[in-house]
Amino acid sequence: MSAALGGGLRLPSLAGSNLEITERGSGAPLLFLHSGHPTGRMDPAAEIITKLAQDFRVIVPTHPGFGRDPAPANLTTVDDLAYLYLDLLDAMDLSKVILAGVSFGAWIAAEMAVKSTQRLCALVLGNPVGIKVGGRESRDIVDIYSIFDKQIAELAYADAKLGMPDRTKLSEDELTYMAKSRESTARYGWSPYLHNPKLKGRLHRIRIPTLILYGAADRILAQGYGRAFAAAIPGAQYQEIAEAGHFPHLEQPELFARHLTNFVRECVK
Amino acid sequence: MKVFQFTEQPYPQAWDKHNGSLRVNLPNRLLDPHVASDLFHRYYDEWQLADELGLEIMINEHHQTATCMSSACVITLAVLSRITKRARLLVLGYPIANRPDPLRAAEELATIDVISRGRLEMGFVKGVPQEVPIANLNPVFQQERFWEAHDFIMKALSSHDEPFNWESENFHYRHVNIWPRPWQQPHPPVWSTTGSKATAKKLGGYGYTMATLGTGYATRPIYDAYREGYREKFRKEAPASRFAYLGFVAIGHNREEARRLGELVLSYPRSSGIVHPPFRNPPGYLSIGDNVRILKGEGKPRSYTKDGRIVDMGKGSVQDLIDAGVLFCGTPDEVYDQIVDFVQHCGGMGNLLMMGHAGPMSHEDTVNNLTLFSKEVLPRLKEFRQPVPEAAAAE
């Protein structure tokens, strides 16, 4: 399901290494960009991917550093990842792509869309990070590196149990991906912390239909953060999802997929 | 052998009010500036005494912590450059990867070397993990930034003919030409610290003096990795002067007096680890493998006794830490024997970094500790014949 992409595409910025990438389903192309710590690499069998694959050709890359191989040394910023995935769309010669991402992945998606929407037809952002909303002495995004894992789970999930898997039951691979996700999120987002000070002022360039899906129980982001993000993108719609926190695609995969599918109906005609 | 007197310049008056964290987030209202001033002056007095007693001096810096009030090592170095006469002044170290401006670091170090008339020993360190959230420079790239800052500072200290240009991933300068230039040519001696064999081998390739801290009877493999790197580069054996070890020292006329001081000096390892746990493991500071071990709840012990018993530096007794080669404690004869035994384990070690004051040790106790050591142990250590040559032929 991924051999053609993994083996065949040489993206210039990958410096010879491969992008780890999975494809499922058929139909209109949907590039799905996964979230960062405390989640990370997207399991291709995850419910959200299964649901989306019923309607779309879902393309799920693993951000460099979050998967098997170390990140190439030249990829150090979210800007680098945005150009990497724009290169990917070029290399695959895709058009009318639905671009979706959650949290850290939504930040990458927004950075792509301000650069070029040429190959895109719609943008769906789940609880995005990436912009500065409050004043210089207020923190928009909880410092996940200064609190305990249990606190992260309580702030990130409507149901904190989902964020606290029994580690004794996780495989060596799963623990390794957890550790890599923690490190790689910092690699790209340590400072300025999980945002680009310039991005908010560039969001006006996004002239394609945009939907912000927002897990209403998110306490990682400051109150009003999602609405502020939506307000900066011309015509963007804002839809809350109940009983979901910072990762609505994991807590309410069916609702997330349904909202996305309904929103992009016009675009995939 | 050289012996360096070291204290972290602590503020022990706040140590019982930590609420789980003595570092990073301990509110500074717990510090009385008048008490702090008295402590600083006292610590400088004790270093002046060390200078008079024939000891060398080691200083360091940490940030936002009651365990160490020295938050800018160059301030301590500047004062000591002026008020001491003969001692080598070792900073171990300057956390150059946590500074955005290595040009400033080069200027400061060169100036210290000139004021002290060539007494600076220049230690560059990565720094402890809890400094990362304070400096806020990306810990994932700390290693690369450390070596680039090192390359820059070394070039700035040793370039004398025209300004040079530096444009790289981390640092951007167009006209580098420091004034003053250092007293020692081509530059002050370079030191660093490590607990890793890979880094030790790299340091050996540079020929820098390498220190380990609290590694006790697990020190030898790290030294041997250095020796391998040194041999590959210089085609000869690394002299003892290239190795340093930080140990705690408590000495008394009798065992009882020494043990009492031992308890006091161990207040350092017993308090230095008290920090809000998430600050102890910033992302990228440890390897992915180490982090997987942490996720599994597995620790990684650092200190071992001679017979392989694991000792927890933060909880071990005076006897445990003597057995581990972390604390040298007893009468002058006992302390000398313990140090020599440890040096034999190392296969040669030319610089004892002696923490002769820590925590709530009084001025009187500190003076007695330093004086007795300098009178009874230091002369014998200076005479001690290392198992390998003391210094390289060209030194």
XYZ file of N, CA, C and O in Angstrom, chain B residues 165-249:
340
model
N 34.690 36.349 9.078
C 33.253 36.261 8.822
C 32.749 34.909 9.311
O 33.460 33.906 9.208
N 31.530 34.856 9.839
C 30.981 33.566 10.287
C 29.483 33.570 10.021
O 28.724 34.309 10.649
N 29.052 32.762 9.060
C 27.626 32.654 8.761
C 27.272 31.184 8.689
O 27.730 30.482 7.786
N 26.490 30.723 9.632
C 26.205 29.292 9.717
C 24.773 29.094 10.183
O 24.016 30.047 10.334
N 24.430 27.838 10.447
C 23.086 27.506 10.922
C 22.751 28.276 12.219
O 21.674 28.823 12.364
N 23.719 28.351 13.126
C 23.419 28.875 14.458
C 23.858 30.312 14.713
O 23.229 31.007 15.505
N 24.964 30.727 14.101
C 25.544 32.019 14.470
C 25.905 32.850 13.238
O 26.386 32.314 12.239
N 25.701 34.144 13.362
C 25.947 35.048 12.238
C 26.731 36.276 12.696
O 26.228 37.067 13.493
N 27.958 36.382 12.193
C 28.785 37.559 12.486
C 29.522 37.955 11.211
O 29.923 37.090 10.435
N 29.762 39.255 11.049
C 30.475 39.681 9.845
C 31.865 40.240 10.128
O 32.682 40.311 9.227
N 32.116 40.655 11.377
C 33.421 41.286 11.660
C 33.909 40.826 13.028
O 33.717 41.509 14.025
N 34.515 39.664 13.094
C 34.953 39.126 14.385
C 36.427 39.445 14.592
O 37.276 39.027 13.789
N 36.726 40.150 15.671
C 38.090 40.634 15.900
C 38.161 41.096 17.359
O 38.088 42.270 17.664
N 38.276 40.141 18.300
C 38.080 40.482 19.714
C 39.254 41.283 20.302
O 40.411 41.058 19.965
N 38.914 42.201 21.150
C 39.874 42.976 21.950
C 39.452 42.877 23.405
O 38.284 43.152 23.667
N 40.335 42.538 24.336
C 41.721 42.111 24.108
C 41.750 40.683 23.583
O 40.759 39.992 23.621
N 42.926 40.280 23.101
C 43.123 38.869 22.786
C 43.697 38.186 24.020
O 44.187 38.857 24.933
N 43.627 36.845 24.082
C 44.034 36.185 25.333
C 45.534 36.307 25.620
O 46.349 36.454 24.706
N 45.867 36.218 26.900
C 47.264 36.248 27.360
C 47.978 34.966 26.929
O 49.072 35.013 26.381
N 47.325 33.815 27.197
C 47.943 32.521 26.869
C 47.818 32.259 25.365
O 46.778 32.476 24.775
N 48.913 31.788 24.769
C 48.948 31.537 23.326
C 49.097 30.053 23.045
O 49.870 29.393 23.727
N 48.407 29.495 22.049
C 47.478 30.231 21.179
C 46.143 30.528 21.853
O 45.389 31.359 21.377
N 45.857 29.858 22.988
C 44.599 30.105 23.701
C 44.699 29.446 25.073
O 45.547 28.560 25.280
N 43.862 29.830 26.031
C 43.884 29.163 27.338
C 43.567 27.676 27.177
O 42.874 27.291 26.228
N 44.080 26.822 28.090
C 43.813 25.380 27.993
C 42.304 25.109 28.015
O 41.554 25.787 28.713
N 41.891 24.114 27.230
C 40.467 23.799 27.110
C 40.137 22.535 27.903
O 40.888 21.560 27.873
N 39.018 22.601 28.611
C 38.514 21.458 29.385
C 37.086 21.172 28.965
O 36.392 22.041 28.463
N 36.656 19.942 29.230
C 35.227 19.654 29.127
C 34.880 18.492 30.050
O 35.770 17.892 30.655
N 33.590 18.216 30.152
C 33.128 17.126 31.019
C 32.322 16.148 30.174
O 31.729 16.524 29.170
N 32.297 14.912 30.608
C 31.373 13.972 29.972
C 31.164 12.758 30.859
O 31.932 12.499 31.776
N 30.117 12.015 30.559
C 29.905 10.718 31.178
C 29.801 9.667 30.085
O 29.532 8.505 30.353
N 29.995 10.096 28.834
C 29.793 9.164 27.719
C 31.121 8.807 27.073
O 32.014 9.639 26.903
N 31.242 7.546 26.693
C 32.486 7.075 26.084
C 32.693 7.697 24.701
O 33.817 8.007 24.325
N 31.595 7.887 23.959
C 31.727 8.460 22.610
C 32.291 9.879 22.684
O 33.206 10.242 21.937
N 31.744 10.685 23.614
C 32.247 12.050 23.764
C 33.680 12.032 24.298
O 34.514 12.834 23.882
N 33.975 11.097 25.212
C 35.326 11.000 25.768
C 36.344 10.772 24.649
O 37.400 11.404 24.612
N 36.002 9.898 23.716
C 36.920 9.601 22.611
C 37.134 10.849 21.749
O 38.251 11.157 21.335
N 36.039 11.586 21.533
C 36.134 12.813 20.739
C 37.036 13.831 21.448
O 37.885 14.474 20.827
N 36.855 13.972 22.774
C 37.688 14.912 23.535
C 39.149 14.493 23.477
O 40.049 15.341 23.415
N 39.397 13.189 23.500
C 40.766 12.682 23.369
C 41.390 13.126 22.051
O 42.564 13.487 21.997
N 40.594 13.134 20.999
C 41.078 13.562 19.691
C 41.461 15.034 19.666
O 42.289 15.465 18.871
N 40.854 15.828 20.540
C 41.216 17.246 20.654
C 42.397 17.443 21.613
O 43.007 18.500 21.638
N 42.625 16.453 22.487
C 43.666 16.607 23.503
C 43.271 17.520 24.643
O 44.120 18.007 25.392
N 41.985 17.781 24.794
C 41.519 18.643 25.886
C 41.535 17.888 27.218
O 41.503 16.665 27.250
N 41.542 18.635 28.314
C 41.442 17.991 29.615
C 39.988 17.593 29.851
O 39.076 18.406 29.684
N 39.786 16.332 30.226
C 38.436 15.808 30.389
C 38.157 15.508 31.852
O 38.943 14.826 32.511
N 37.043 16.004 32.328
C 36.636 15.737 33.711
C 35.384 14.868 33.722
O 34.519 14.995 32.859
N 35.315 13.993 34.715
C 34.063 13.287 34.968
C 33.622 13.631 36.385
O 34.438 13.958 37.250
N 32.330 13.571 36.598
C 31.754 13.963 37.880
C 31.001 12.790 38.498
O 30.097 12.244 37.864
N 31.417 12.396 39.678
C 30.656 11.378 40.407
C 30.658 10.007 39.766
O 29.812 9.176 40.076
N 31.593 9.740 38.854
C 31.586 8.451 38.166
C 32.256 7.353 38.982
O 32.163 6.174 38.631
N 32.939 7.724 40.058
C 33.508 6.754 40.995
C 34.275 5.629 40.318
O 35.029 5.854 39.363
N 34.038 4.412 40.813
C 34.787 3.276 40.272
C 34.215 2.768 38.953
O 34.433 1.626 38.578
N 33.466 3.624 38.245
C 33.071 3.327 36.867
C 33.764 4.308 35.919
O 33.370 4.479 34.781
N 34.810 4.977 36.419
C 35.483 6.022 35.643
C 36.391 5.448 34.555
O 36.511 6.008 33.466
N 37.026 4.332 34.841
C 38.084 3.818 33.959
C 37.665 3.671 32.494
O 38.406 4.109 31.595
N 36.483 3.064 32.209
C 36.115 2.910 30.783
C 35.991 4.249 30.051
O 36.291 4.334 28.849
N 35.587 5.296 30.751
C 35.453 6.609 30.111
C 36.855 7.160 29.807
O 37.119 7.668 28.715
N 37.758 7.021 30.780
C 39.142 7.468 30.562
C 39.783 6.681 29.416
O 40.518 7.232 28.590
N 39.503 5.387 29.375
C 40.117 4.561 28.327
C 39.614 4.967 26.945
O 40.366 4.908 25.968
N 38.345 5.372 26.867
C 37.817 5.847 25.579
C 38.553 7.118 25.165
O 38.911 7.302 23.993
N 38.824 8.004 26.143
C 39.608 9.211 25.852
C 41.000 8.817 25.341
O 41.490 9.354 24.350
N 41.606 7.866 26.073
C 42.979 7.455 25.706
C 43.029 6.958 24.265
O 43.980 7.217 23.532
N 41.974 6.234 23.862
C 41.916 5.708 22.500
C 41.890 6.869 21.489
O 42.639 6.865 20.510
N 41.036 7.849 21.749
C 40.944 9.009 20.860
C 42.248 9.787 20.819
O 42.684 10.256 19.762
N 42.901 9.909 21.968
C 44.161 10.656 22.067
C 45.266 9.937 21.285
O 46.017 10.545 20.521
N 45.331 8.621 21.477
C 46.355 7.806 20.815
C 46.210 7.887 19.293
O 47.196 8.035 18.577
N 44.960 7.805 18.818
C 44.731 7.851 17.371
C 45.211 9.169 16.771
O 45.765 9.205 15.685
N 45.006 10.246 17.525
C 45.348 11.568 16.995
C 46.820 11.909 17.196
O 47.495 12.393 16.303
N 47.331 11.659 18.405
C 48.665 12.166 18.753
C 49.764 11.097 18.737
O 50.925 11.396 18.984
N 49.382 9.834 18.494
C 50.364 8.741 18.388
C 51.207 8.579 19.651
O 52.401 8.276 19.598
N 50.629 8.872 20.795
C 51.309 8.615 22.071
C 50.257 8.494 23.157
O 49.074 8.743 22.898
N 50.683 8.133 24.360
C 49.738 7.953 25.459
C 49.306 9.302 26.035
O 50.119 10.231 26.142
N 48.049 9.404 26.422
C 47.554 10.633 27.048
C 48.190 10.790 28.431
O 48.173 9.854 29.227
N 48.771 11.959 28.709
C 49.372 12.163 30.037
C 48.302 12.334 31.115
O 47.145 12.644 30.809
N 48.694 12.129 32.360
C 47.756 12.225 33.483
C 47.125 13.606 33.581
O 45.995 13.757 34.059
N 47.855 14.629 33.113
C 47.338 16.002 33.200
C 46.078 16.196 32.375
O 45.387 17.203 32.519
N 45.760 15.257 31.482
C 44.565 15.397 30.645
C 43.301 14.882 31.344
O 42.216 14.960 30.798
N 43.444 14.347 32.540
C 42.285 13.771 33.220
C 41.988 14.509 34.519
O 42.895 14.895 35.247
N 40.701 14.698 34.759
C 40.272 15.373 35.984
C 39.063 14.647 36.537
O 38.296 14.018 35.803
N 38.924 14.763 37.852
C 37.821 14.061 38.503
C 37.271 14.920 39.626
O 38.024 15.426 40.458
N 35.942 15.089 39.625
C 35.312 15.852 40.696
C 34.922 14.917 41.831
O 34.105 14.024 41.650
N 35.553 15.131 42.989
C 35.231 14.331 44.171
C 34.966 15.237 45.359
O 35.437 16.375 45.415
N 34.195 14.732 46.302
C 33.929 15.481 47.531
C 35.032 15.158 48.529
O 35.484 14.017 48.604
N 35.465 16.166 49.273
C 36.542 15.953 50.238
C 36.115 16.455 51.613
O 35.615 17.576 51.756
